[in-house]
C-alpha cells in the first residue's frame, strides 16, 4: 500500500525572499526536532539552475502502538535536493525533493515541494507539497497503519515548517532584523560530550574515591598500608611488595573457599529440613570443613 497527501499554501512574500528564507530556515523554534543540517554540495547547472544537496538529521518519537523493534529508532537522516531557477522571465521556481535514507524498510517518506510566484501577484508565493509514504514492515494491516501515521505526522511537520518559513521571511522583510539575520555567522558546534561537564566530574570523583577505598581495604586485609598514589606507606622494598601481593591472593583464596563451604553447608541443611535427604552427610561435611 502507498499513502499520498497534498497541500497548497500561500506566503505573503516575494519568491526571492521565500527562497532565501528556505536556505537559512534552520535553526528555528518551529524545528526543534532538527539536530543538524549540512550542505553537501552546491552546483550550477546551465542555463540558470543552482542545485543544492543537504543532509539533515532529525529526531522523532514513535507512537505508543509501535512494535518494540521501533524503540531503538530515535533519529533519521534525510537527504534533501533543491533546484532553484530565478533567472527565467517566466516560470521562476524552487523545487525541493527530500527522502529519508535510513529505516526505509519500516517507513519511507518522499516529499516534493514547489515554490513559485503567485499568478497575478509577484509579491506573493504559492507552495505545493506532495508526500508519499510507503512501508514494507510486517503484513498489510501493520503497513497501512504505519503509512497513515506517516501521512498524519508529515502534515503536522509541513505546518510547522511553514510557520518557521513565515518567521524567517518576516525577519528578512524587516529592516531591523535583516542585517542581523544575514550576518549572524556560523552556528556553534553541537556538544557531543557523552556526559555533561558537572556529571562527568562527579563520576570521575566517585571513581577515584572507590579506587582509593579498594586499595585501602586490600592493604588492611594484608596487614599493610598504601598511599594515595597506590604505593606502600611504610617504605617497603620491591621484594616485600611482591610478598604482600602473594599474601593478598592467599587471603582472598581462603575467603573464597570458606564462602563456598558455607554455601554448600547451608544448601544441605535446607534440603535436609525440607526433604530429609543429605542429613547423614551434613556431619561428615562439617568435620571435613573444620579440618
PDB file of C-alpha atoms in Angstrom:
ATOM      1  CA  UNK A   1       0.000   0.000   0.000  1.00  0.00           C
ATOM      2  CA  UNK A   2       1.021   3.602  -0.615  1.00  0.00           C
ATOM      3  CA  UNK A   3      -0.375   6.712   1.058  1.00  0.00           C
ATOM      4  CA  UNK A   4      -0.307  10.181  -0.520  1.00  0.00           C
ATOM      5  CA  UNK A   5      -1.080  13.655   0.745  1.00  0.00           C
ATOM      6  CA  UNK A   6      -1.069  17.033  -0.979  1.00  0.00           C
ATOM      7  CA  UNK A   7      -1.164  20.536   0.497  1.00  0.00           C
ATOM      8  CA  UNK A   8      -1.161  24.030  -1.015  1.00  0.00           C
ATOM      9  CA  UNK A   9      -0.168  27.192   0.807  1.00  0.00           C
ATOM     10  CA  UNK A  10       0.402  30.871   0.045  1.00  0.00           C
ATOM     11  CA  UNK A  11       3.127  33.119   1.506  1.00  0.00           C
ATOM     12  CA  UNK A  12       2.747  36.900   1.675  1.00  0.00           C
ATOM     13  CA  UNK A  13       6.308  37.433   0.459  1.00  0.00           C
ATOM     14  CA  UNK A  14       8.092  37.539  -2.916  1.00  0.00           C
ATOM     15  CA  UNK A  15       9.569  34.322  -4.256  1.00  0.00           C
ATOM     16  CA  UNK A  16      13.135  35.603  -3.879  1.00  0.00           C
ATOM     17  CA  UNK A  17      12.587  36.209  -0.155  1.00  0.00           C
ATOM     18  CA  UNK A  18      10.988  32.797   0.353  1.00  0.00           C
ATOM     19  CA  UNK A  19      13.907  31.107  -1.437  1.00  0.00           C
ATOM     20  CA  UNK A  20      16.383  32.976   0.746  1.00  0.00           C
ATOM     21  CA  UNK A  21      14.433  32.036   3.872  1.00  0.00           C
ATOM     22  CA  UNK A  22      14.356  28.405   2.782  1.00  0.00           C
ATOM     23  CA  UNK A  23      18.148  28.324   2.602  1.00  0.00           C
ATOM     24  CA  UNK A  24      18.566  29.679   6.173  1.00  0.00           C
ATOM     25  CA  UNK A  25      15.476  28.166   7.798  1.00  0.00           C
ATOM     26  CA  UNK A  26      17.479  26.281  10.450  1.00  0.00           C
ATOM     27  CA  UNK A  27      17.672  26.714  13.384  1.00  0.00           C
ATOM     28  CA  UNK A  28      14.064  27.626  14.102  1.00  0.00           C
ATOM     29  CA  UNK A  29      11.765  27.478  17.139  1.00  0.00           C
ATOM     30  CA  UNK A  30       9.365  25.527  14.934  1.00  0.00           C
ATOM     31  CA  UNK A  31      12.011  22.907  14.055  1.00  0.00           C
ATOM     32  CA  UNK A  32      13.336  21.790  17.426  1.00  0.00           C
ATOM     33  CA  UNK A  33      13.393  18.205  16.138  1.00  0.00           C
ATOM     34  CA  UNK A  34      16.146  19.109  13.642  1.00  0.00           C
ATOM     35  CA  UNK A  35      19.541  18.281  15.146  1.00  0.00           C
ATOM     36  CA  UNK A  36      21.789  19.329  12.258  1.00  0.00           C
ATOM     37  CA  UNK A  37      21.671  20.480   8.637  1.00  0.00           C
ATOM     38  CA  UNK A  38      24.761  20.352   6.420  1.00  0.00           C
ATOM     39  CA  UNK A  39      25.263  21.340   2.790  1.00  0.00           C
ATOM     40  CA  UNK A  40      26.993  18.500   0.975  1.00  0.00           C
ATOM     41  CA  UNK A  41      27.296  20.157  -2.436  1.00  0.00           C
ATOM     42  CA  UNK A  42      26.117  23.139  -4.464  1.00  0.00           C
ATOM     43  CA  UNK A  43      26.383  23.082  -8.252  1.00  0.00           C
ATOM     44  CA  UNK A  44      25.441  25.303 -11.164  1.00  0.00           C
ATOM     45  CA  UNK A  45      23.566  23.598 -13.971  1.00  0.00           C
ATOM     46  CA  UNK A  46      23.148  25.525 -17.228  1.00  0.00           C
ATOM     47  CA  UNK A  47      21.373  27.560 -18.197  1.00  0.00           C
ATOM     48  CA  UNK A  48      20.359  29.058 -14.814  1.00  0.00           C
ATOM     49  CA  UNK A  49      19.762  26.407 -12.149  1.00  0.00           C
ATOM     50  CA  UNK A  50      21.519  26.107  -8.796  1.00  0.00           C
ATOM     51  CA  UNK A  51      21.364  22.585  -7.332  1.00  0.00           C
ATOM     52  CA  UNK A  52      21.979  22.134  -3.596  1.00  0.00           C
ATOM     53  CA  UNK A  53      22.236  18.845  -1.703  1.00  0.00           C
ATOM     54  CA  UNK A  54      21.756  18.823   2.067  1.00  0.00           C
ATOM     55  CA  UNK A  55      21.917  16.157   4.753  1.00  0.00           C
ATOM     56  CA  UNK A  56      19.559  16.751   7.675  1.00  0.00           C
ATOM     57  CA  UNK A  57      19.473  14.800  10.935  1.00  0.00           C
ATOM     58  CA  UNK A  58      16.091  14.740  12.657  1.00  0.00           C
ATOM     59  CA  UNK A  59      14.758  13.181  15.818  1.00  0.00           C
ATOM     60  CA  UNK A  60      11.289  11.799  16.324  1.00  0.00           C
ATOM     61  CA  UNK A  61       9.052   9.800  18.649  1.00  0.00           C
ATOM     62  CA  UNK A  62       7.406   6.516  17.862  1.00  0.00           C
ATOM     63  CA  UNK A  63       3.654   6.103  18.527  1.00  0.00           C
ATOM     64  CA  UNK A  64       2.602   4.089  21.608  1.00  0.00           C
ATOM     65  CA  UNK A  65       1.263   1.260  19.442  1.00  0.00           C
ATOM     66  CA  UNK A  66       4.547   0.827  17.544  1.00  0.00           C
ATOM     67  CA  UNK A  67       6.254  -2.594  17.818  1.00  0.00           C
ATOM     68  CA  UNK A  68       9.099  -2.906  20.292  1.00  0.00           C
ATOM     69  CA  UNK A  69      11.544  -3.149  17.389  1.00  0.00           C
ATOM     70  CA  UNK A  70      10.941   0.576  16.808  1.00  0.00           C
ATOM     71  CA  UNK A  71      12.033   1.641  20.312  1.00  0.00           C
ATOM     72  CA  UNK A  72      15.689   1.913  19.328  1.00  0.00           C
ATOM     73  CA  UNK A  73      14.860   4.317  16.478  1.00  0.00           C
ATOM     74  CA  UNK A  74      15.260   7.871  17.726  1.00  0.00           C
ATOM     75  CA  UNK A  75      16.792   9.724  14.777  1.00  0.00           C
ATOM     76  CA  UNK A  76      16.656   9.630  10.998  1.00  0.00           C
ATOM     77  CA  UNK A  77      18.838  11.015   8.199  1.00  0.00           C
ATOM     78  CA  UNK A  78      17.069  12.956   5.457  1.00  0.00           C
ATOM     79  CA  UNK A  79      18.635  13.736   2.076  1.00  0.00           C
ATOM     80  CA  UNK A  80      17.307  16.956   0.536  1.00  0.00           C
ATOM     81  CA  UNK A  81      17.963  18.076  -3.049  1.00  0.00           C
ATOM     82  CA  UNK A  82      16.773  21.523  -4.143  1.00  0.00           C
ATOM     83  CA  UNK A  83      16.903  23.153  -7.579  1.00  0.00           C
ATOM     84  CA  UNK A  84      16.433  26.908  -7.835  1.00  0.00           C
ATOM     85  CA  UNK A  85      15.940  28.773 -11.087  1.00  0.00           C
ATOM     86  CA  UNK A  86      15.447  32.519 -10.599  1.00  0.00           C
ATOM     87  CA  UNK A  87      16.768  33.786 -13.941  1.00  0.00           C
ATOM     88  CA  UNK A  88      13.822  32.838 -16.101  1.00  0.00           C
ATOM     89  CA  UNK A  89      11.489  35.538 -17.272  1.00  0.00           C
ATOM     90  CA  UNK A  90       8.566  33.179 -16.790  1.00  0.00           C
ATOM     91  CA  UNK A  91       8.378  30.164 -14.524  1.00  0.00           C
ATOM     92  CA  UNK A  92      10.800  31.083 -11.731  1.00  0.00           C
ATOM     93  CA  UNK A  93      10.605  28.401  -9.071  1.00  0.00           C
ATOM     94  CA  UNK A  94      12.268  26.433  -6.305  1.00  0.00           C
ATOM     95  CA  UNK A  95      11.889  22.633  -6.450  1.00  0.00           C
ATOM     96  CA  UNK A  96      12.752  20.531  -3.401  1.00  0.00           C
ATOM     97  CA  UNK A  97      12.794  16.752  -3.018  1.00  0.00           C
ATOM     98  CA  UNK A  98      13.582  15.109   0.322  1.00  0.00           C
ATOM     99  CA  UNK A  99      13.571  11.499   1.499  1.00  0.00           C
ATOM    100  CA  UNK A 100      14.841   9.503   4.429  1.00  0.00           C
ATOM    101  CA  UNK A 101      17.862   7.325   3.700  1.00  0.00           C
ATOM    102  CA  UNK A 102      17.634   5.010   6.715  1.00  0.00           C
ATOM    103  CA  UNK A 103      14.875   2.836   8.212  1.00  0.00           C
ATOM    104  CA  UNK A 104      13.365   2.616   4.725  1.00  0.00           C
ATOM    105  CA  UNK A 105      12.042  -0.907   5.260  1.00  0.00           C
ATOM    106  CA  UNK A 106       9.933   0.390   8.161  1.00  0.00           C
ATOM    107  CA  UNK A 107       8.769   3.629   6.574  1.00  0.00           C
ATOM    108  CA  UNK A 108       9.970   5.595   3.574  1.00  0.00           C
ATOM    109  CA  UNK A 109       8.807   9.188   3.229  1.00  0.00           C
ATOM    110  CA  UNK A 110       9.396  11.101  -0.002  1.00  0.00           C
ATOM    111  CA  UNK A 111       8.330  14.736  -0.202  1.00  0.00           C
ATOM    112  CA  UNK A 112       8.193  17.039  -3.224  1.00  0.00           C
ATOM    113  CA  UNK A 113       7.795  20.809  -2.829  1.00  0.00           C
ATOM    114  CA  UNK A 114       7.435  23.501  -5.471  1.00  0.00           C
ATOM    115  CA  UNK A 115       7.613  27.237  -4.704  1.00  0.00           C
ATOM    116  CA  UNK A 116       6.660  29.689  -7.434  1.00  0.00           C
ATOM    117  CA  UNK A 117       5.278  33.178  -7.911  1.00  0.00           C
ATOM    118  CA  UNK A 118       1.589  33.531  -7.294  1.00  0.00           C
ATOM    119  CA  UNK A 119      -0.279  34.063 -10.513  1.00  0.00           C
ATOM    120  CA  UNK A 120      -1.187  37.722 -10.845  1.00  0.00           C
ATOM    121  CA  UNK A 121       0.727  38.793  -7.716  1.00  0.00           C
ATOM    122  CA  UNK A 122       4.521  38.963  -7.830  1.00  0.00           C
ATOM    123  CA  UNK A 123       4.674  39.914  -4.136  1.00  0.00           C
ATOM    124  CA  UNK A 124       3.215  36.567  -3.075  1.00  0.00           C
ATOM    125  CA  UNK A 125       4.404  32.968  -3.372  1.00  0.00           C
ATOM    126  CA  UNK A 126       2.491  29.715  -3.608  1.00  0.00           C
ATOM    127  CA  UNK A 127       3.817  26.351  -2.494  1.00  0.00           C
ATOM    128  CA  UNK A 128       2.553  22.854  -3.175  1.00  0.00           C
ATOM    129  CA  UNK A 129       3.678  19.859  -1.108  1.00  0.00           C
ATOM    130  CA  UNK A 130       3.164  16.242  -2.130  1.00  0.00           C
ATOM    131  CA  UNK A 131       4.098  13.444   0.254  1.00  0.00           C
ATOM    132  CA  UNK A 132       4.333   9.732  -0.431  1.00  0.00           C
ATOM    133  CA  UNK A 133       4.618   7.243   2.442  1.00  0.00           C
ATOM    134  CA  UNK A 134       5.326   3.534   1.971  1.00  0.00           C
ATOM    135  CA  UNK A 135       6.028   0.752   4.453  1.00  0.00           C
ATOM    136  CA  UNK A 136       7.280  -2.807   3.997  1.00  0.00           C
ATOM    137  CA  UNK A 137       7.224  -3.782   7.662  1.00  0.00           C
ATOM    138  CA  UNK A 138       5.116  -6.786   8.619  1.00  0.00           C
ATOM    139  CA  UNK A 139       1.851  -7.641   6.900  1.00  0.00           C
ATOM    140  CA  UNK A 140      -0.690  -5.306   5.317  1.00  0.00           C
ATOM    141  CA  UNK A 141      -2.697  -4.103   8.404  1.00  0.00           C
ATOM    142  CA  UNK A 142       0.526  -3.017  10.134  1.00  0.00           C
ATOM    143  CA  UNK A 143       1.854  -1.467   6.930  1.00  0.00           C
ATOM    144  CA  UNK A 144      -1.332   0.537   6.416  1.00  0.00           C
ATOM    145  CA  UNK A 145      -1.303   1.826   9.981  1.00  0.00           C
ATOM    146  CA  UNK A 146       2.350   2.871   9.698  1.00  0.00           C
ATOM    147  CA  UNK A 147       1.675   4.651   6.402  1.00  0.00           C
ATOM    148  CA  UNK A 148      -1.321   6.527   7.824  1.00  0.00           C
ATOM    149  CA  UNK A 149       0.766   7.548  10.815  1.00  0.00           C
ATOM    150  CA  UNK A 150       3.490   8.801   8.453  1.00  0.00           C
ATOM    151  CA  UNK A 151       0.983  10.870   6.463  1.00  0.00           C
ATOM    152  CA  UNK A 152      -0.534  12.492   9.567  1.00  0.00           C
ATOM    153  CA  UNK A 153       2.903  13.171  11.057  1.00  0.00           C
ATOM    154  CA  UNK A 154       4.060  14.601   7.712  1.00  0.00           C
ATOM    155  CA  UNK A 155       1.132  17.011   7.551  1.00  0.00           C
ATOM    156  CA  UNK A 156       1.920  18.309  11.039  1.00  0.00           C
ATOM    157  CA  UNK A 157       5.599  18.676  10.138  1.00  0.00           C
ATOM    158  CA  UNK A 158       4.673  20.598   6.996  1.00  0.00           C
ATOM    159  CA  UNK A 159       2.555  23.027   9.025  1.00  0.00           C
ATOM    160  CA  UNK A 160       5.457  23.637  11.416  1.00  0.00           C
ATOM    161  CA  UNK A 161       7.835  24.091   8.500  1.00  0.00           C
ATOM    162  CA  UNK A 162       5.515  26.738   7.006  1.00  0.00           C
ATOM    163  CA  UNK A 163       5.332  28.550  10.335  1.00  0.00           C
ATOM    164  CA  UNK A 164       9.121  28.550  10.535  1.00  0.00           C
ATOM    165  CA  UNK A 165       9.428  29.770   6.949  1.00  0.00           C
ATOM    166  CA  UNK A 166       6.926  32.556   7.647  1.00  0.00           C
ATOM    167  CA  UNK A 167       9.005  33.592  10.651  1.00  0.00           C
ATOM    168  CA  UNK A 168      12.240  33.786   8.646  1.00  0.00           C
ATOM    169  CA  UNK A 169      10.601  35.679   5.777  1.00  0.00           C
ATOM    170  CA  UNK A 170       9.167  38.229   8.206  1.00  0.00           C
ATOM    171  CA  UNK A 171      12.617  38.727   9.715  1.00  0.00           C
ATOM    172  CA  UNK A 172      14.132  39.164   6.253  1.00  0.00           C
ATOM    173  CA  UNK A 173      11.477  41.701   5.242  1.00  0.00           C
ATOM    174  CA  UNK A 174      12.025  43.745   8.396  1.00  0.00           C
ATOM    175  CA  UNK A 175      14.765  46.380   8.147  1.00  0.00           C
ATOM    176  CA  UNK A 176      15.504  45.950  11.870  1.00  0.00           C
ATOM    177  CA  UNK A 177      16.362  42.268  11.685  1.00  0.00           C
ATOM    178  CA  UNK A 178      17.503  41.714   8.087  1.00  0.00           C
ATOM    179  CA  UNK A 179      21.164  42.669   8.538  1.00  0.00           C
ATOM    180  CA  UNK A 180      21.445  40.897  11.876  1.00  0.00           C
ATOM    181  CA  UNK A 181      19.940  37.697  10.475  1.00  0.00           C
ATOM    182  CA  UNK A 182      22.194  37.589   7.416  1.00  0.00           C
ATOM    183  CA  UNK A 183      25.359  38.420   9.373  1.00  0.00           C
ATOM    184  CA  UNK A 184      24.833  36.057  12.299  1.00  0.00           C
ATOM    185  CA  UNK A 185      27.861  33.978  11.316  1.00  0.00           C
ATOM    186  CA  UNK A 186      28.363  30.231  11.692  1.00  0.00           C
ATOM    187  CA  UNK A 187      26.474  28.338  14.361  1.00  0.00           C
ATOM    188  CA  UNK A 188      28.242  26.882  17.374  1.00  0.00           C
ATOM    189  CA  UNK A 189      29.090  23.219  17.118  1.00  0.00           C
ATOM    190  CA  UNK A 190      26.745  20.849  18.900  1.00  0.00           C
ATOM    191  CA  UNK A 191      28.458  19.423  22.040  1.00  0.00           C
ATOM    192  CA  UNK A 192      28.671  15.664  21.630  1.00  0.00           C
ATOM    193  CA  UNK A 193      30.063  15.016  25.125  1.00  0.00           C
ATOM    194  CA  UNK A 194      28.925  11.633  26.457  1.00  0.00           C
ATOM    195  CA  UNK A 195      28.113  13.255  29.812  1.00  0.00           C
ATOM    196  CA  UNK A 196      27.508  16.854  30.907  1.00  0.00           C
ATOM    197  CA  UNK A 197      30.545  18.527  32.411  1.00  0.00           C
ATOM    198  CA  UNK A 198      29.347  18.540  36.028  1.00  0.00           C
ATOM    199  CA  UNK A 199      28.154  14.926  35.847  1.00  0.00           C
ATOM    200  CA  UNK A 200      31.420  13.785  34.255  1.00  0.00           C
ATOM    201  CA  UNK A 201      33.434  15.441  37.065  1.00  0.00           C
ATOM    202  CA  UNK A 202      31.237  13.855  39.719  1.00  0.00           C
ATOM    203  CA  UNK A 203      31.586  10.457  38.045  1.00  0.00           C
ATOM    204  CA  UNK A 204      35.364  10.799  37.932  1.00  0.00           C
ATOM    205  CA  UNK A 205      35.471  11.829  41.615  1.00  0.00           C
ATOM    206  CA  UNK A 206      33.359   8.837  42.653  1.00  0.00           C
ATOM    207  CA  UNK A 207      35.551   6.517  40.592  1.00  0.00           C
ATOM    208  CA  UNK A 208      38.692   7.897  42.282  1.00  0.00           C
ATOM    209  CA  UNK A 209      37.227   7.537  45.771  1.00  0.00           C
ATOM    210  CA  UNK A 210      36.166   3.952  45.080  1.00  0.00           C
ATOM    211  CA  UNK A 211      39.659   3.086  43.831  1.00  0.00           C
ATOM    212  CA  UNK A 212      41.251   4.589  46.956  1.00  0.00           C
ATOM    213  CA  UNK A 213      38.841   2.663  49.191  1.00  0.00           C
ATOM    214  CA  UNK A 214      39.600  -0.589  47.355  1.00  0.00           C
ATOM    215  CA  UNK A 215      43.342  -0.116  47.789  1.00  0.00           C
ATOM    216  CA  UNK A 216      42.966   0.744  51.468  1.00  0.00           C
ATOM    217  CA  UNK A 217      40.835  -2.340  52.080  1.00  0.00           C
ATOM    218  CA  UNK A 218      43.328  -4.631  50.347  1.00  0.00           C
ATOM    219  CA  UNK A 219      46.166  -3.095  52.314  1.00  0.00           C
ATOM    220  CA  UNK A 220      44.280  -3.530  55.599  1.00  0.00           C
ATOM    221  CA  UNK A 221      43.498  -7.154  54.788  1.00  0.00           C
ATOM    222  CA  UNK A 222      47.195  -7.804  54.056  1.00  0.00           C
ATOM    223  CA  UNK A 223      48.322  -6.006  57.221  1.00  0.00           C
ATOM    224  CA  UNK A 224      49.961  -3.085  55.499  1.00  0.00           C
ATOM    225  CA  UNK A 225      49.045   0.349  54.161  1.00  0.00           C
ATOM    226  CA  UNK A 226      49.010   2.191  50.827  1.00  0.00           C
ATOM    227  CA  UNK A 227      49.455   5.812  49.982  1.00  0.00           C
ATOM    228  CA  UNK A 228      47.248   7.995  47.811  1.00  0.00           C
ATOM    229  CA  UNK A 229      49.333   7.100  44.757  1.00  0.00           C
ATOM    230  CA  UNK A 230      48.930   3.383  45.420  1.00  0.00           C
ATOM    231  CA  UNK A 231      52.438   2.822  46.827  1.00  0.00           C
ATOM    232  CA  UNK A 232      53.308   1.390  50.261  1.00  0.00           C
ATOM    233  CA  UNK A 233      53.450   3.919  53.097  1.00  0.00           C
ATOM    234  CA  UNK A 234      55.965   2.016  55.260  1.00  0.00           C
ATOM    235  CA  UNK A 235      58.852   2.268  52.796  1.00  0.00           C
ATOM    236  CA  UNK A 236      58.796  -1.436  51.913  1.00  0.00           C
ATOM    237  CA  UNK A 237      61.049  -2.754  49.183  1.00  0.00           C
ATOM    238  CA  UNK A 238      60.045  -4.336  45.905  1.00  0.00           C
ATOM    239  CA  UNK A 239      60.502  -7.832  47.318  1.00  0.00           C
ATOM    240  CA  UNK A 240      58.264  -7.016  50.250  1.00  0.00           C
ATOM    241  CA  UNK A 241      55.643  -5.665  47.852  1.00  0.00           C
ATOM    242  CA  UNK A 242      55.660  -8.936  45.887  1.00  0.00           C
ATOM    243  CA  UNK A 243      55.365 -10.900  49.112  1.00  0.00           C
ATOM    244  CA  UNK A 244      52.470  -8.663  50.136  1.00  0.00           C
ATOM    245  CA  UNK A 245      50.760  -9.316  46.800  1.00  0.00           C
ATOM    246  CA  UNK A 246      51.071 -13.088  47.201  1.00  0.00           C
ATOM    247  CA  UNK A 247      49.692 -12.759  50.732  1.00  0.00           C
ATOM    248  CA  UNK A 248      46.652 -10.871  49.357  1.00  0.00           C
ATOM    249  CA  UNK A 249      45.987 -13.607  46.814  1.00  0.00           C
ATOM    250  CA  UNK A 250      46.230 -16.300  49.501  1.00  0.00           C
ATOM    251  CA  UNK A 251      43.873 -14.353  51.741  1.00  0.00           C
ATOM    252  CA  UNK A 252      41.240 -13.946  49.032  1.00  0.00           C
ATOM    253  CA  UNK A 253      41.617 -17.643  48.041  1.00  0.00           C
ATOM    254  CA  UNK A 254      40.967 -18.727  51.629  1.00  0.00           C
ATOM    255  CA  UNK A 255      37.955 -16.442  51.871  1.00  0.00           C
ATOM    256  CA  UNK A 256      36.525 -17.895  48.679  1.00  0.00           C
ATOM    257  CA  UNK A 257      36.978 -21.439  49.913  1.00  0.00           C
ATOM    258  CA  UNK A 258      35.297 -20.682  53.247  1.00  0.00           C
ATOM    259  CA  UNK A 259      32.387 -18.962  51.499  1.00  0.00           C
ATOM    260  CA  UNK A 260      31.967 -21.938  49.146  1.00  0.00           C
ATOM    261  CA  UNK A 261      31.960 -24.422  52.027  1.00  0.00           C
ATOM    262  CA  UNK A 262      29.471 -22.333  53.941  1.00  0.00           C
ATOM    263  CA  UNK A 263      27.189 -22.193  50.920  1.00  0.00           C
ATOM    264  CA  UNK A 264      27.264 -25.982  50.495  1.00  0.00           C
ATOM    265  CA  UNK A 265      26.568 -26.415  54.198  1.00  0.00           C
ATOM    266  CA  UNK A 266      23.532 -24.127  54.071  1.00  0.00           C
ATOM    267  CA  UNK A 267      22.204 -25.859  50.958  1.00  0.00           C
ATOM    268  CA  UNK A 268      22.407 -29.319  52.552  1.00  0.00           C
ATOM    269  CA  UNK A 269      20.825 -28.068  55.752  1.00  0.00           C
ATOM    270  CA  UNK A 270      17.877 -26.630  53.786  1.00  0.00           C
ATOM    271  CA  UNK A 271      17.435 -29.846  51.759  1.00  0.00           C
ATOM    272  CA  UNK A 272      17.536 -31.878  54.958  1.00  0.00           C
ATOM    273  CA  UNK A 273      14.810 -29.786  56.568  1.00  0.00           C
ATOM    274  CA  UNK A 274      12.519 -29.935  53.535  1.00  0.00           C
ATOM    275  CA  UNK A 275      13.033 -33.479  52.235  1.00  0.00           C
ATOM    276  CA  UNK A 276      15.000 -35.409  54.848  1.00  0.00           C
ATOM    277  CA  UNK A 277      17.787 -36.051  52.341  1.00  0.00           C
ATOM    278  CA  UNK A 278      21.520 -35.286  52.741  1.00  0.00           C
ATOM    279  CA  UNK A 279      21.109 -35.255  56.519  1.00  0.00           C
ATOM    280  CA  UNK A 280      23.588 -38.116  57.028  1.00  0.00           C
ATOM    281  CA  UNK A 281      26.272 -36.247  55.073  1.00  0.00           C
ATOM    282  CA  UNK A 282      25.919 -32.997  56.996  1.00  0.00           C
ATOM    283  CA  UNK A 283      28.091 -34.052  59.934  1.00  0.00           C
ATOM    284  CA  UNK A 284      30.782 -35.571  57.707  1.00  0.00           C
ATOM    285  CA  UNK A 285      30.982 -32.371  55.671  1.00  0.00           C
ATOM    286  CA  UNK A 286      31.139 -30.288  58.839  1.00  0.00           C
ATOM    287  CA  UNK A 287      34.017 -32.357  60.169  1.00  0.00           C
ATOM    288  CA  UNK A 288      35.806 -32.109  56.839  1.00  0.00           C
ATOM    289  CA  UNK A 289      35.360 -28.322  56.741  1.00  0.00           C
ATOM    290  CA  UNK A 290      36.760 -27.918  60.240  1.00  0.00           C
ATOM    291  CA  UNK A 291      39.965 -29.781  59.392  1.00  0.00           C
TER     292      UNK A 291
END
